[in-house]
PDB file of C-alpha atoms in Angstrom:
ATOM      1  CA  MET A 421    -161.874-142.558 -16.886  1.00  0.00           C
ATOM      2  CA  CYS A 422    -159.767-141.242 -14.443  1.00  0.00           C
ATOM      3  CA  ASN A 423    -160.322-142.504 -11.120  1.00  0.00           C
ATOM      4  CA  GLU A 424    -159.102-141.059  -7.189  1.00  0.00           C
ATOM      5  CA  ASN A 425    -155.372-142.346  -7.717  1.00  0.00           C
ATOM      6  CA  ASN A 426    -154.718-141.868 -11.561  1.00  0.00           C
ATOM      7  CA  CYS A 427    -155.918-138.859 -12.843  1.00  0.00           C
ATOM      8  CA  LYS A 428    -153.691-136.683 -15.336  1.00  0.00           C
ATOM      9  CA  HIS A 429    -156.832-134.211 -15.896  1.00  0.00           C
ATOM     10  CA  ASN A 430    -155.832-130.742 -14.532  1.00  0.00           C
ATOM     11  CA  VAL A 431    -159.219-129.520 -13.348  1.00  0.00           C
ATOM     12  CA  ASN A 432    -158.533-126.081 -13.374  1.00  0.00           C
ATOM     13  CA  ALA A 433    -157.987-125.923 -17.730  1.00  0.00           C
ATOM     14  CA  LEU A 434    -161.258-128.166 -17.550  1.00  0.00           C
ATOM     15  CA  LEU A 435    -162.814-125.400 -15.797  1.00  0.00           C
ATOM     16  CA  ARG A 436    -161.122-122.465 -17.896  1.00  0.00           C
ATOM     17  CA  PRO A 437    -163.683-121.282 -21.296  1.00  0.00           C
ATOM     18  CA  THR A 438    -161.725-122.176 -23.860  1.00  0.00           C
ATOM     19  CA  LEU A 439    -159.757-119.947 -26.741  1.00  0.00           C
ATOM     20  CA  ALA A 440    -162.596-120.402 -29.078  1.00  0.00           C
ATOM     21  CA  GLU A 441    -165.478-119.577 -26.957  1.00  0.00           C
ATOM     22  CA  ALA A 442    -163.396-116.536 -25.487  1.00  0.00           C
ATOM     23  CA  VAL A 443    -163.153-115.444 -29.273  1.00  0.00           C
ATOM     24  CA  LYS A 444    -166.746-115.825 -29.856  1.00  0.00           C
ATOM     25  CA  ARG A 445    -168.105-113.691 -27.050  1.00  0.00           C
ATOM     26  CA  THR A 446    -165.772-110.501 -28.506  1.00  0.00           C
ATOM     27  CA  PRO A 447    -166.192-108.719 -31.727  1.00  0.00           C
ATOM     28  CA  THR A 448    -163.735-109.419 -34.143  1.00  0.00           C
ATOM     29  CA  LYS A 449    -163.607-105.559 -34.900  1.00  0.00           C
ATOM     30  CA  TRP A 450    -164.936-103.024 -32.068  1.00  0.00           C
ATOM     31  CA  THR A 451    -167.048-100.171 -33.020  1.00  0.00           C
ATOM     32  CA  THR A 452    -168.314 -97.137 -31.448  1.00  0.00           C
ATOM     33  CA  GLU A 453    -171.632 -98.966 -30.208  1.00  0.00           C
ATOM     34  CA  SER A 454    -169.909-102.320 -29.343  1.00  0.00           C
ATOM     35  CA  VAL A 455    -167.572-100.318 -27.069  1.00  0.00           C
ATOM     36  CA  ARG A 456    -170.282 -98.378 -25.435  1.00  0.00           C
ATOM     37  CA  ALA A 457    -172.243-102.154 -25.142  1.00  0.00           C
ATOM     38  CA  TYR A 458    -169.443-102.848 -23.547  1.00  0.00           C
ATOM     39  CA  VAL A 459    -168.494-100.143 -21.223  1.00  0.00           C
ATOM     40  CA  GLU A 460    -172.568 -99.650 -20.054  1.00  0.00           C
ATOM     41  CA  ALA A 461    -172.203-104.018 -19.489  1.00  0.00           C
ATOM     42  CA  GLU A 462    -169.875-103.258 -16.847  1.00  0.00           C
ATOM     43  CA  GLY A 463    -171.639-100.765 -15.235  1.00  0.00           C
ATOM     44  CA  TYR A 464    -169.664 -97.410 -16.585  1.00  0.00           C
ATOM     45  CA  ALA A 465    -170.731 -94.606 -18.760  1.00  0.00           C
ATOM     46  CA  ILE A 466    -169.394 -92.524 -21.568  1.00  0.00           C
ATOM     47  CA  ALA A 467    -168.771 -88.850 -20.264  1.00  0.00           C
ATOM     48  CA  VAL A 468    -169.393 -87.543 -23.401  1.00  0.00           C
ATOM     49  CA  GLU A 469    -172.177 -87.994 -25.899  1.00  0.00           C
ATOM     50  CA  ASP A 470    -170.258 -87.455 -29.096  1.00  0.00           C
ATOM     51  CA  TRP A 471    -167.338 -89.652 -28.276  1.00  0.00           C
ATOM     52  CA  LYS A 472    -166.563 -92.251 -30.942  1.00  0.00           C
ATOM     53  CA  TYR A 473    -163.921 -94.934 -30.812  1.00  0.00           C
ATOM     54  CA  VAL A 474    -160.680 -94.798 -32.966  1.00  0.00           C
ATOM     55  CA  ASN A 475    -158.379 -97.529 -31.702  1.00  0.00           C
ATOM     56  CA  ALA A 476    -157.805 -99.878 -28.168  1.00  0.00           C
ATOM     57  CA  ASN A 477    -155.125 -97.484 -27.109  1.00  0.00           C
ATOM     58  CA  ALA A 478    -157.430 -94.291 -27.691  1.00  0.00           C
ATOM     59  CA  ILE A 479    -158.941 -92.752 -24.197  1.00  0.00           C
ATOM     60  CA  ILE A 480    -162.093 -93.436 -23.283  1.00  0.00           C
ATOM     61  CA  PRO A 481    -163.503 -90.395 -20.622  1.00  0.00           C
ATOM     62  CA  LEU A 482    -165.556 -92.298 -18.226  1.00  0.00           C
ATOM     63  CA  LEU A 483    -168.324 -92.110 -15.689  1.00  0.00           C
ATOM     64  CA  CYS A 484    -168.296 -94.546 -13.020  1.00  0.00           C
ATOM     65  CA  LEU A 485    -171.141 -95.678 -10.611  1.00  0.00           C
ATOM     66  CA  GLN A 486    -170.003 -92.858  -8.035  1.00  0.00           C
ATOM     67  CA  GLY A 487    -169.949 -90.789 -10.702  1.00  0.00           C
ATOM     68  CA  HIS A 488    -166.016 -90.495 -10.619  1.00  0.00           C
ATOM     69  CA  ARG A 489    -164.602 -89.106 -13.918  1.00  0.00           C
ATOM     70  CA  ALA A 490    -162.189 -92.207 -15.046  1.00  0.00           C
ATOM     71  CA  ASP A 491    -160.559 -91.841 -18.199  1.00  0.00           C
ATOM     72  CA  LYS A 492    -159.517 -94.879 -19.378  1.00  0.00           C
ATOM     73  CA  ARG A 493    -157.279 -96.456 -22.412  1.00  0.00           C
ATOM     74  CA  PHE A 494    -159.813 -99.171 -23.789  1.00  0.00           C
ATOM     75  CA  GLU A 495    -157.311-101.968 -23.915  1.00  0.00           C
ATOM     76  CA  SER A 496    -157.010-100.976 -19.782  1.00  0.00           C
ATOM     77  CA  PHE A 497    -160.451-101.236 -19.447  1.00  0.00           C
ATOM     78  CA  GLN A 498    -160.626-104.957 -21.044  1.00  0.00           C
ATOM     79  CA  ARG A 499    -157.732-105.392 -18.647  1.00  0.00           C
ATOM     80  CA  GLY A 500    -159.753-104.912 -15.395  1.00  0.00           C
ATOM     81  CA  LYS A 501    -158.421-101.138 -14.653  1.00  0.00           C
ATOM     82  CA  ARG A 502    -161.301 -99.547 -13.397  1.00  0.00           C
ATOM     83  CA  CYS A 503    -161.968 -96.290 -11.181  1.00  0.00           C
ATOM     84  CA  ALA A 504    -158.901 -95.167  -8.877  1.00  0.00           C
ATOM     85  CA  THR A 505    -160.682 -93.342  -6.457  1.00  0.00           C
ATOM     86  CA  CYS A 506    -163.378 -96.079  -5.866  1.00  0.00           C
ATOM     87  CA  SER A 507    -160.197 -98.715  -5.547  1.00  0.00           C
ATOM     88  CA  GLY A 508    -158.154 -96.427  -3.533  1.00  0.00           C
ATOM     89  CA  ASN A 509    -155.456 -95.823  -6.305  1.00  0.00           C
ATOM     90  CA  ALA A 510    -156.073 -92.277  -6.913  1.00  0.00           C
ATOM     91  CA  LYS A 511    -153.471 -89.761  -6.231  1.00  0.00           C
ATOM     92  CA  TYR A 512    -153.749 -87.138  -3.986  1.00  0.00           C
ATOM     93  CA  THR A 513    -153.839 -83.458  -5.693  1.00  0.00           C
ATOM     94  CA  SER A 514    -151.678 -80.742  -3.588  1.00  0.00           C
ATOM     95  CA  ALA A 515    -155.067 -78.394  -2.794  1.00  0.00           C
ATOM     96  CA  PHE A 516    -156.575 -81.764  -1.178  1.00  0.00           C
ATOM     97  CA  VAL A 517    -153.427 -82.227   1.307  1.00  0.00           C
ATOM     98  CA  ARG A 518    -153.144 -78.109   1.859  1.00  0.00           C
ATOM     99  CA  ASN A 519    -156.914 -78.533   2.909  1.00  0.00           C
ATOM    100  CA  THR A 520    -156.078 -81.409   5.177  1.00  0.00           C
ATOM    101  CA  VAL A 521    -153.137 -79.908   6.738  1.00  0.00           C
ATOM    102  CA  GLU A 522    -154.825 -76.888   7.360  1.00  0.00           C
ATOM    103  CA  ALA A 523    -158.480 -78.236   8.395  1.00  0.00           C
ATOM    104  CA  ASP A 524    -155.894 -79.943  11.168  1.00  0.00           C
ATOM    105  CA  ARG A 525    -154.746 -76.322  12.130  1.00  0.00           C
ATOM    106  CA  TYR A 526    -151.203 -76.718  10.984  1.00  0.00           C
ATOM    107  CA  ALA A 527    -149.458 -74.606   8.204  1.00  0.00           C
ATOM    108  CA  ILE A 528    -147.250 -75.576   5.331  1.00  0.00           C
ATOM    109  CA  ARG A 529    -144.162 -73.152   5.627  1.00  0.00           C
ATOM    110  CA  ASP A 530    -142.882 -73.728   1.841  1.00  0.00           C
ATOM    111  CA  ALA A 531    -145.513 -70.765  -0.288  1.00  0.00           C
ATOM    112  CA  ASP A 532    -144.415 -72.564  -3.797  1.00  0.00           C
ATOM    113  CA  TRP A 533    -145.425 -75.669  -2.422  1.00  0.00           C
TER     114      TRP A 533
END
C-alpha cells in the first residue's frame, strides 16, 4: 500500500477508464441505428429522414439543439466536433458581411465583392 511519502501510482491513470472499458461501450461495427442513437444521445438530430450510414468518413446531415445545420463526418463528431455556429467558429458569408456593413450606413466600394 502507498503512504503519503512513497506513492508510485498515477492518480489520473487510475481514474481514466481502461481501454477495455471504452471498447465495451462502443459497438464493434457501427450501423445506421447505432449511429443515430449515438447522435441523438449527444442532443443532435439527423436532418434527413432516410439517411444511411456508410462509413466513418461519410458526412452526416445534423441539426443541433438550436436548429442549426451542422454537417459533420461521423469520425469528427466522435472526436467532439459540434455545431460551428453554437461554438462561435462559423465563417462569415459575404452576404452577412455586406448586410452588417450596410446596416452601419457604410458602403462597399467594389461592386464585385
